[in-house]
Amino acid sequence: MLLLIILSVLLLAVAIFALENAQPVTVRFLYWELQASVAVVTLAATAAGVLIAGLIGLVSRLRRWKRGGATRGAPMPSVHRSSASSSAEGIDRARENQSGGPG
């Protein structure tokens, strides 16, 4: 709730700043040149910042979700086998554990 209040106050401050500064300005970027009021430039820059922050947050959430989804299942043991015979021995041991004893 506190975050919502802080964001609302900041948005109100940007809107007041934009409305009080209606003078035309020229914005140049590489080969582009745009003439607009300070209000439009300020609001566009704020919107671009919100969009970029939202995309970064979305990527972060997707990575966290992907990591969490991979670890939700049963833990997989990390066993390194050097040959096929050790693999067969591991299968025999697993069968012994399930049946309660050898054979």
PDB file of C-alpha atoms in Angstrom:
ATOM      1  CA  MET A   1       0.000   0.000   0.000  1.00  0.00           C
ATOM      2  CA  LEU A   2       2.863   2.353   0.834  1.00  0.00           C
ATOM      3  CA  LEU A   3       4.417   1.722  -2.573  1.00  0.00           C
ATOM      4  CA  LEU A   4       1.139   2.663  -4.274  1.00  0.00           C
ATOM      5  CA  ILE A   5       0.985   5.930  -2.337  1.00  0.00           C
ATOM      6  CA  ILE A   6       4.601   6.792  -3.194  1.00  0.00           C
ATOM      7  CA  LEU A   7       4.052   5.999  -6.888  1.00  0.00           C
ATOM      8  CA  SER A   8       0.877   8.105  -6.935  1.00  0.00           C
ATOM      9  CA  VAL A   9       2.683  11.094  -5.411  1.00  0.00           C
ATOM     10  CA  LEU A  10       5.533  10.771  -7.922  1.00  0.00           C
ATOM     11  CA  LEU A  11       3.099  10.520 -10.829  1.00  0.00           C
ATOM     12  CA  LEU A  12       1.238  13.588  -9.572  1.00  0.00           C
ATOM     13  CA  ALA A  13       4.532  15.512  -9.319  1.00  0.00           C
ATOM     14  CA  VAL A  14       5.458  14.572 -12.903  1.00  0.00           C
ATOM     15  CA  ALA A  15       2.006  15.613 -14.144  1.00  0.00           C
ATOM     16  CA  ILE A  16       2.203  18.992 -12.363  1.00  0.00           C
ATOM     17  CA  PHE A  17       5.709  19.574 -13.723  1.00  0.00           C
ATOM     18  CA  ALA A  18       4.575  18.708 -17.231  1.00  0.00           C
ATOM     19  CA  LEU A  19       1.543  20.999 -17.103  1.00  0.00           C
ATOM     20  CA  GLU A  20       3.526  23.968 -15.792  1.00  0.00           C
ATOM     21  CA  ASN A  21       6.210  23.658 -18.507  1.00  0.00           C
ATOM     22  CA  ALA A  22       4.419  23.954 -21.825  1.00  0.00           C
ATOM     23  CA  GLN A  23       7.253  25.690 -23.719  1.00  0.00           C
ATOM     24  CA  PRO A  24       8.290  24.061 -26.977  1.00  0.00           C
ATOM     25  CA  VAL A  25      11.676  22.334 -27.041  1.00  0.00           C
ATOM     26  CA  THR A  26      13.695  20.595 -29.716  1.00  0.00           C
ATOM     27  CA  VAL A  27      14.845  17.059 -28.952  1.00  0.00           C
ATOM     28  CA  ARG A  28      17.642  15.613 -31.088  1.00  0.00           C
ATOM     29  CA  PHE A  29      18.671  11.972 -31.076  1.00  0.00           C
ATOM     30  CA  LEU A  30      21.095  10.672 -33.691  1.00  0.00           C
ATOM     31  CA  TYR A  31      19.440  11.682 -36.981  1.00  0.00           C
ATOM     32  CA  TRP A  32      16.005  12.430 -35.572  1.00  0.00           C
ATOM     33  CA  GLU A  33      14.825  15.842 -34.535  1.00  0.00           C
ATOM     34  CA  LEU A  34      11.515  16.420 -32.769  1.00  0.00           C
ATOM     35  CA  GLN A  35       9.920  19.641 -31.606  1.00  0.00           C
ATOM     36  CA  ALA A  36       7.382  19.242 -28.810  1.00  0.00           C
ATOM     37  CA  SER A  37       6.415  20.820 -25.514  1.00  0.00           C
ATOM     38  CA  VAL A  38       8.310  20.014 -22.344  1.00  0.00           C
ATOM     39  CA  ALA A  39       5.108  18.386 -21.077  1.00  0.00           C
ATOM     40  CA  VAL A  40       5.006  15.872 -23.929  1.00  0.00           C
ATOM     41  CA  VAL A  41       8.727  15.120 -23.646  1.00  0.00           C
ATOM     42  CA  THR A  42       8.461  14.664 -19.864  1.00  0.00           C
ATOM     43  CA  LEU A  43       5.441  12.386 -20.081  1.00  0.00           C
ATOM     44  CA  ALA A  44       7.005  10.355 -22.894  1.00  0.00           C
ATOM     45  CA  ALA A  45      10.245   9.925 -20.929  1.00  0.00           C
ATOM     46  CA  THR A  46       8.273   8.882 -17.837  1.00  0.00           C
ATOM     47  CA  ALA A  47       6.223   6.387 -19.841  1.00  0.00           C
ATOM     48  CA  ALA A  48       9.380   4.959 -21.423  1.00  0.00           C
ATOM     49  CA  GLY A  49      10.953   4.562 -17.975  1.00  0.00           C
ATOM     50  CA  VAL A  50       7.882   2.794 -16.628  1.00  0.00           C
ATOM     51  CA  LEU A  51       7.824   0.489 -19.652  1.00  0.00           C
ATOM     52  CA  ILE A  52      11.510  -0.396 -19.329  1.00  0.00           C
ATOM     53  CA  ALA A  53      11.191  -1.001 -15.579  1.00  0.00           C
ATOM     54  CA  GLY A  54       8.139  -3.192 -16.189  1.00  0.00           C
ATOM     55  CA  LEU A  55       9.956  -5.260 -18.803  1.00  0.00           C
ATOM     56  CA  ILE A  56      12.936  -5.746 -16.501  1.00  0.00           C
ATOM     57  CA  GLY A  57      10.581  -6.812 -13.715  1.00  0.00           C
ATOM     58  CA  LEU A  58       8.799  -9.214 -16.047  1.00  0.00           C
ATOM     59  CA  VAL A  59      12.066 -10.830 -17.156  1.00  0.00           C
ATOM     60  CA  SER A  60      13.092 -11.188 -13.516  1.00  0.00           C
ATOM     61  CA  ARG A  61       9.780 -12.821 -12.609  1.00  0.00           C
ATOM     62  CA  LEU A  62       9.967 -15.198 -15.578  1.00  0.00           C
ATOM     63  CA  ARG A  63      13.476 -16.288 -14.620  1.00  0.00           C
ATOM     64  CA  ARG A  64      12.421 -16.827 -11.000  1.00  0.00           C
ATOM     65  CA  TRP A  65       9.325 -18.743 -12.132  1.00  0.00           C
ATOM     66  CA  LYS A  66      11.390 -20.899 -14.473  1.00  0.00           C
ATOM     67  CA  ARG A  67      13.914 -21.654 -11.735  1.00  0.00           C
ATOM     68  CA  GLY A  68      11.138 -22.454  -9.254  1.00  0.00           C
ATOM     69  CA  GLY A  69       9.349 -24.765 -11.700  1.00  0.00           C
ATOM     70  CA  ALA A  70      12.480 -26.827 -12.279  1.00  0.00           C
ATOM     71  CA  THR A  71      13.022 -27.459  -8.563  1.00  0.00           C
ATOM     72  CA  ARG A  72       9.436 -28.278  -7.568  1.00  0.00           C
ATOM     73  CA  GLY A  73       9.579 -31.946  -8.542  1.00  0.00           C
ATOM     74  CA  ALA A  74      11.361 -34.708  -6.709  1.00  0.00           C
ATOM     75  CA  PRO A  75      15.050 -33.959  -6.309  1.00  0.00           C
ATOM     76  CA  MET A  76      17.174 -35.746  -8.848  1.00  0.00           C
ATOM     77  CA  PRO A  77      20.372 -37.231  -7.448  1.00  0.00           C
ATOM     78  CA  SER A  78      23.526 -36.062  -9.131  1.00  0.00           C
ATOM     79  CA  VAL A  79      25.467 -39.269  -9.736  1.00  0.00           C
ATOM     80  CA  HIS A  80      28.377 -39.417 -12.135  1.00  0.00           C
ATOM     81  CA  ARG A  81      28.934 -42.842 -13.664  1.00  0.00           C
ATOM     82  CA  SER A  82      32.168 -43.786 -15.316  1.00  0.00           C
ATOM     83  CA  SER A  83      31.022 -46.884 -17.173  1.00  0.00           C
ATOM     84  CA  ALA A  84      28.020 -48.974 -18.143  1.00  0.00           C
ATOM     85  CA  SER A  85      28.807 -51.534 -15.448  1.00  0.00           C
ATOM     86  CA  SER A  86      28.515 -48.954 -12.679  1.00  0.00           C
ATOM     87  CA  SER A  87      25.166 -47.943 -14.185  1.00  0.00           C
ATOM     88  CA  ALA A  88      23.976 -51.540 -14.054  1.00  0.00           C
ATOM     89  CA  GLU A  89      25.201 -51.818 -10.456  1.00  0.00           C
ATOM     90  CA  GLY A  90      23.182 -48.724  -9.554  1.00  0.00           C
ATOM     91  CA  ILE A  91      20.046 -50.267 -11.071  1.00  0.00           C
ATOM     92  CA  ASP A  92      20.633 -53.501  -9.120  1.00  0.00           C
ATOM     93  CA  ARG A  93      21.032 -51.529  -5.884  1.00  0.00           C
ATOM     94  CA  ALA A  94      17.812 -49.640  -6.583  1.00  0.00           C
ATOM     95  CA  ARG A  95      15.928 -52.923  -7.135  1.00  0.00           C
ATOM     96  CA  GLU A  96      17.342 -54.318  -3.886  1.00  0.00           C
ATOM     97  CA  ASN A  97      16.152 -51.265  -1.995  1.00  0.00           C
ATOM     98  CA  GLN A  98      12.662 -51.543  -3.447  1.00  0.00           C
ATOM     99  CA  SER A  99      12.278 -55.274  -2.780  1.00  0.00           C
ATOM    100  CA  GLY A 100      13.748 -55.108   0.712  1.00  0.00           C
ATOM    101  CA  GLY A 101      16.854 -57.204   0.121  1.00  0.00           C
ATOM    102  CA  PRO A 102      19.035 -59.004  -2.376  1.00  0.00           C
ATOM    103  CA  GLY A 103      17.554 -61.303  -4.993  1.00  0.00           C
TER     104      GLY A 103
END
